[in-house]
XYZ file of C-alpha atoms in Angstrom:
390
model
C 0.000 0.000 0.000
C 2.896 2.289 0.709
C 4.127 1.863 -2.811
C 0.722 2.668 -4.263
C 0.676 6.192 -2.799
C 2.664 7.935 -5.559
C 0.731 6.069 -8.208
C -2.615 7.189 -6.821
C -1.375 10.785 -6.553
C -0.138 10.686 -10.136
C -3.409 9.182 -11.281
C -5.418 11.971 -9.589
C -3.201 14.558 -11.216
C -3.895 13.138 -14.650
C -7.688 12.883 -14.144
C -9.854 14.977 -16.459
C -13.097 16.643 -15.382
C -15.851 17.562 -17.830
C -19.071 19.470 -17.226
C -22.274 17.564 -16.649
C -25.665 19.275 -17.075
C -28.487 18.226 -14.803
C -32.002 19.646 -15.211
C -33.520 20.408 -11.804
C -37.179 21.220 -11.143
C -36.364 23.715 -8.404
C -38.505 26.809 -8.906
C -36.746 28.903 -6.293
C -33.313 28.447 -7.827
C -34.789 28.767 -11.315
C -36.438 32.080 -10.361
C -33.194 33.294 -8.820
C -31.339 32.391 -12.009
C -33.786 34.317 -14.222
C -33.702 37.352 -11.923
C -29.914 37.400 -11.992
C -29.921 37.133 -15.780
C -32.425 39.984 -16.058
C -30.298 42.077 -13.706
C -27.174 41.461 -15.772
C -29.063 42.212 -18.988
C -30.476 45.442 -17.548
C -27.027 46.488 -16.341
C -25.451 45.741 -19.716
C -28.102 47.431 -21.874
C -29.209 50.219 -19.557
C -26.071 51.328 -17.735
C -23.087 50.125 -19.768
C -24.453 50.700 -23.286
C -27.053 53.474 -22.951
C -25.892 55.588 -20.005
C -22.133 55.063 -20.009
C -21.956 54.325 -23.742
C -19.458 51.580 -23.206
C -19.536 50.689 -26.892
C -17.839 53.995 -27.794
C -14.242 55.144 -27.745
C -13.356 58.515 -26.221
C -10.629 61.144 -26.437
C -10.085 62.645 -22.981
C -7.170 64.917 -23.909
C -8.337 67.368 -26.580
C -6.304 70.337 -27.716
C -8.062 73.667 -27.307
C -7.399 77.290 -28.204
C -9.228 80.217 -26.618
C -9.386 83.839 -27.797
C -11.295 86.456 -25.784
C -12.338 90.065 -26.390
C -14.053 92.496 -24.040
C -16.209 95.269 -25.495
C -17.857 98.281 -23.854
C -17.163 101.778 -22.563
C -17.726 103.513 -19.230
C -17.199 107.083 -18.013
C -15.860 107.743 -14.513
C -16.834 111.068 -12.923
C -14.407 112.961 -10.714
C -12.117 115.951 -10.820
C -11.678 115.125 -14.488
C -14.142 112.938 -16.359
C -12.374 109.910 -17.845
C -13.565 107.380 -20.352
C -12.570 103.730 -19.952
C -12.657 101.457 -22.988
C -11.329 97.976 -23.779
C -7.714 99.193 -23.921
C -8.027 100.431 -20.303
C -10.076 97.817 -18.446
C -9.042 94.548 -20.144
C -5.952 92.649 -18.942
C -4.232 91.244 -20.941
C -5.328 93.290 -23.971
C -4.655 90.498 -26.499
C -7.206 88.163 -24.887
C -6.387 84.694 -23.566
C -8.017 81.934 -21.532
C -7.622 84.171 -18.450
C -8.875 87.750 -18.764
C -9.421 90.477 -16.165
C -12.149 93.132 -16.276
C -11.613 96.291 -14.195
C -14.739 97.266 -12.226
C -13.280 99.507 -9.510
C -9.972 101.209 -8.701
C -8.049 103.449 -6.316
C -5.816 106.048 -7.969
C -2.698 107.680 -6.547
C -1.511 110.324 -8.999
C 1.827 112.036 -9.567
C 4.030 109.964 -7.318
C 7.757 110.691 -7.288
C 10.634 109.066 -5.422
C 11.512 111.005 -2.274
C 10.773 111.228 1.458
C 7.328 111.516 3.054
C 5.371 110.244 6.084
C 4.252 106.615 5.914
C 0.505 105.947 6.045
C -1.038 105.808 9.514
C -2.867 102.636 8.431
C 0.482 100.768 8.444
C 1.018 99.485 11.995
C 4.797 99.172 11.699
C 5.061 102.894 10.856
C 3.280 104.325 13.940
C 5.794 106.082 16.201
C 6.240 108.536 19.062
C 9.958 109.343 18.664
C 12.817 108.873 16.221
C 14.022 105.765 18.052
C 10.899 103.963 16.864
C 12.047 104.377 13.251
C 15.498 102.747 12.858
C 17.102 104.079 9.678
C 17.399 101.661 6.777
C 14.729 99.231 7.949
C 11.904 98.575 5.494
C 8.387 99.200 6.755
C 6.628 95.867 7.202
C 3.718 95.784 4.748
C 4.432 99.423 4.007
C 5.602 101.587 1.122
C 9.282 102.317 1.660
C 12.456 102.415 3.765
C 12.609 104.198 7.156
C 14.838 107.301 7.280
C 15.178 107.365 11.073
C 12.739 110.243 11.667
C 9.298 110.260 13.326
C 7.167 112.956 11.683
C 3.553 114.133 11.801
C 1.261 112.315 9.369
C -1.764 114.435 10.320
C -3.020 116.362 13.352
C -3.599 113.163 15.367
C -1.020 110.623 14.178
C 2.759 110.464 13.868
C 4.449 107.981 11.568
C 7.936 107.116 10.404
C 9.309 109.073 7.501
C 10.154 106.802 4.558
C 12.053 106.950 1.322
C 9.781 105.676 -1.429
C 7.151 106.752 -3.935
C 5.529 109.861 -2.477
C 2.844 110.658 -1.610
C 2.142 107.139 -0.305
C -0.592 105.058 -1.868
C -4.166 106.165 -1.323
C -6.177 103.468 0.487
C -9.671 104.991 0.400
C -11.963 102.537 -1.387
C -15.008 103.954 -3.189
C -18.339 102.944 -1.673
C -19.661 101.895 -5.079
C -17.824 100.429 -8.081
C -16.589 103.238 -10.309
C -17.180 101.198 -13.478
C -20.713 100.113 -12.686
C -21.556 100.223 -16.403
C -19.267 97.230 -16.873
C -22.207 94.932 -16.136
C -23.379 95.583 -19.709
C -19.978 94.913 -21.258
C -19.735 91.831 -23.461
C -17.144 89.075 -23.500
C -16.503 87.314 -26.792
C -15.109 83.781 -26.293
C -13.861 82.006 -29.393
C -12.929 78.406 -28.729
C -11.562 75.844 -31.153
C -11.206 72.250 -29.981
C -9.296 69.515 -31.783
C -9.638 65.832 -30.908
C -6.397 64.422 -32.269
C -7.454 60.822 -31.660
C -10.354 61.174 -34.120
C -8.870 63.949 -36.312
C -11.953 66.058 -35.592
C -12.040 69.831 -35.049
C -14.887 72.149 -34.134
C -15.288 75.849 -33.353
C -17.967 77.311 -31.088
C -18.735 80.210 -33.426
C -21.492 80.103 -36.031
C -20.246 79.807 -39.594
C -21.983 82.785 -41.193
C -21.368 85.320 -43.951
C -23.187 88.043 -42.036
C -20.504 90.487 -40.787
C -22.928 92.037 -38.280
C -23.998 88.795 -36.577
C -21.426 88.792 -33.760
C -21.937 92.527 -33.218
C -25.635 92.127 -32.468
C -26.137 88.645 -30.973
C -26.003 87.583 -27.324
C -25.605 84.023 -26.085
C -28.772 82.171 -25.156
C -28.738 78.424 -24.561
C -32.061 78.049 -26.411
C -32.324 80.862 -28.965
C -28.648 81.602 -29.739
C -26.487 78.625 -28.685
C -23.916 79.374 -31.419
C -23.316 82.992 -30.375
C -20.256 83.086 -28.065
C -20.905 86.679 -26.928
C -21.788 86.871 -23.222
C -23.014 89.833 -21.193
C -20.932 90.244 -18.023
C -23.975 90.609 -15.774
C -25.461 87.367 -17.122
C -22.232 85.497 -16.427
C -22.003 86.796 -12.861
C -25.633 85.919 -12.155
C -25.164 82.458 -13.661
C -22.358 81.978 -11.100
C -24.788 82.806 -8.298
C -23.641 86.385 -7.551
C -24.862 89.939 -8.175
C -22.677 92.248 -10.225
C -22.795 95.151 -7.747
C -21.491 93.043 -4.863
C -18.746 91.360 -6.866
C -17.604 94.509 -8.695
C -16.756 96.462 -5.544
C -13.879 94.244 -4.324
C -13.506 92.041 -7.363
C -13.632 88.283 -7.658
C -12.918 85.306 -9.869
C -15.390 83.396 -12.042
C -14.680 80.078 -13.718
C -16.060 79.545 -17.225
C -16.229 75.871 -18.181
C -16.715 74.915 -21.828
C -17.772 71.284 -22.147
C -17.632 69.467 -25.484
C -19.518 66.174 -25.111
C -19.932 65.098 -28.726
C -21.346 61.936 -30.236
C -19.427 61.600 -33.483
C -22.014 59.157 -34.850
C -24.277 62.188 -35.243
C -23.783 65.028 -37.772
C -20.989 67.474 -36.892
C -23.538 70.296 -36.507
C -24.897 68.557 -33.392
C -21.539 68.826 -31.654
C -22.131 71.998 -29.639
C -20.421 73.173 -26.431
C -22.164 73.623 -23.104
C -21.215 76.578 -20.902
C -21.282 76.724 -17.110
C -20.152 79.406 -14.659
C -18.961 79.147 -11.053
C -17.713 81.615 -8.451
C -14.115 80.864 -7.444
C -13.177 83.830 -5.249
C -14.891 86.933 -3.837
C -11.892 89.277 -3.854
C -9.346 90.050 -6.541
C -7.065 93.053 -7.136
C -3.594 94.024 -8.287
C -1.536 97.189 -8.858
C -0.238 98.732 -12.036
C 1.503 102.029 -12.801
C 2.250 104.308 -15.752
C 5.537 106.237 -15.719
C 6.516 109.596 -17.192
C 9.180 112.312 -16.927
C 8.329 115.885 -15.966
C 9.921 119.038 -17.326
C 12.643 118.811 -14.653
C 13.556 115.300 -15.880
C 12.230 113.748 -12.674
C 10.554 110.352 -12.909
C 6.894 110.224 -11.883
C 4.190 107.618 -11.951
C 0.426 107.270 -11.636
C -0.451 104.256 -9.486
C -3.691 102.314 -9.866
C -4.949 99.591 -7.562
C -7.385 97.719 -9.787
C -10.336 95.690 -8.529
C -12.286 93.570 -10.961
C -13.558 90.241 -12.177
C -11.138 87.621 -13.414
C -12.552 85.076 -15.867
C -10.758 81.702 -15.942
C -11.808 79.758 -19.039
C -11.256 76.002 -19.162
C -12.114 73.636 -22.010
C -13.056 69.981 -21.537
C -14.067 67.449 -24.147
C -15.155 63.846 -24.530
C -16.050 62.776 -28.058
C -17.180 59.218 -28.695
C -18.183 57.048 -31.612
C -20.569 54.133 -32.189
C -19.450 50.523 -32.573
C -20.987 49.994 -36.030
C -19.312 53.115 -37.318
C -16.036 51.908 -35.872
C -16.262 48.724 -37.923
C -16.546 50.835 -41.069
C -14.175 53.680 -40.250
C -11.339 52.028 -38.377
C -8.953 52.719 -41.219
C -9.460 56.468 -40.731
C -8.294 56.166 -37.129
C -11.492 57.701 -35.815
C -13.031 54.843 -33.822
C -11.980 51.725 -31.874
C -13.739 48.392 -31.292
C -11.850 47.714 -28.057
C -14.345 49.419 -25.658
C -17.258 47.550 -27.224
C -15.447 44.187 -26.926
C -14.578 44.881 -23.290
C -18.186 45.856 -22.442
C -19.675 42.788 -24.155
C -17.067 40.497 -22.601
C -17.881 41.881 -19.160
C -21.582 41.165 -19.718
C -20.878 37.560 -20.765
C -18.717 37.088 -17.666
C -21.556 38.342 -15.464
C -23.939 35.843 -17.073
C -21.485 33.068 -16.178
C -21.230 34.382 -12.629
C -25.026 34.160 -12.274
C -24.876 30.442 -13.140
C -22.058 29.826 -10.655
C -24.012 31.594 -7.908
C -27.102 29.463 -8.544
C -24.966 26.306 -8.458
C -23.629 27.303 -5.050
C -27.159 27.880 -3.741
C -28.325 24.524 -5.136
C -25.364 22.485 -3.854
C -24.806 24.067 -0.440
C -27.898 25.974 0.736
C -30.865 24.023 -0.609
C -32.650 21.458 1.586
C -31.930 18.765 -1.014
C -28.318 19.786 -1.516
C -26.982 16.226 -0.958
C -29.276 14.821 -3.622
C -28.273 17.492 -6.154
C -24.621 16.965 -5.325
C -24.846 13.257 -6.198
C -26.686 13.995 -9.415
C -24.243 16.678 -10.536
C -20.962 14.918 -9.761
C -20.436 11.373 -11.032
C -17.269 9.384 -11.466
C -17.175 7.722 -14.869
C -15.372 4.337 -14.691
C -14.461 2.341 -17.813
C -16.012 -1.136 -18.110
C -13.883 -4.125 -17.050
C -12.400 -6.481 -19.601
C -14.039 -9.938 -20.091
C -10.976 -11.763 -18.896
C -10.951 -9.807 -15.675
C -14.658 -10.539 -15.196
C -14.143 -14.279 -15.759
C -11.302 -14.344 -13.250
């Protein structure tokens, strides 16, 4: 018997198992099997094919180009009435995927380099004697370098004298946005997207021979979806804000252009969808213009600009149908791989439903022992006649 051990082990290793089908009249397991099959079929047709479009290939890395232009004019009243047009309130003037619209500002005119009292609003500059203003030290969050003197800023405050651009920057913010008319300005957004995987390009502007179309139209998702001219107030309101509140201290608005195109449909149906979101409630920066006076002394006019920054992002996901892919594979536009993966997954789920029902039948059913004997059977070859006679 000891010598038969390796032989039996080798014989078991070389055994071959084949499937045996046994028809069982078990309604509970049969119902479970049909319900699982219906669930798999619903998942495959409803979710994978219809909702997720698993039979289509996609290009998730499109190339996009954005050109922007702001249009409008506003007059600012004051000691001298000044007109602001696109060359004044648009930054950068050439128009890119990030553009800034000036809605408010603080002006400090005719600054020259010299000595003057630091602003009393700067905490590090408040002093009572010269010892509080060590010479050569920069003023923390201030406008210049301390000269070592404590001087009168006004009748109630003394501050350190500084060397810098004098007079120091004005910090009085207007109570209302100075460019309130900017709510009626328009932003033209021209976007061209190219899906290199499918060699497909599309522009968001209407192809028209009418030279006045873009000068008169305004974007409307229903009436004018191909007009990429947006009123600033409409964009701010679409982001959930009011123009007056956002224009005072500035802010940032995200403009998302979504290209979700089904390339099985005509190219005219591939249209972008626009959405707007508020990203920040405060935005400003400083800029200055320089000039020389008659005494050859350098001067500058300083502007602290508040406004709305528009950040434009482009996203795309084109896809194509399986049947079209069979016909147009040579053009490199479609791929059959996603469809094969989706169908293969569905077939695997059908097989898993059968395995699950087998486990229920063989291990959980009240007649599991009976079904086990019927399903598994050892097939033995018949004995030879000589062995039978012996």
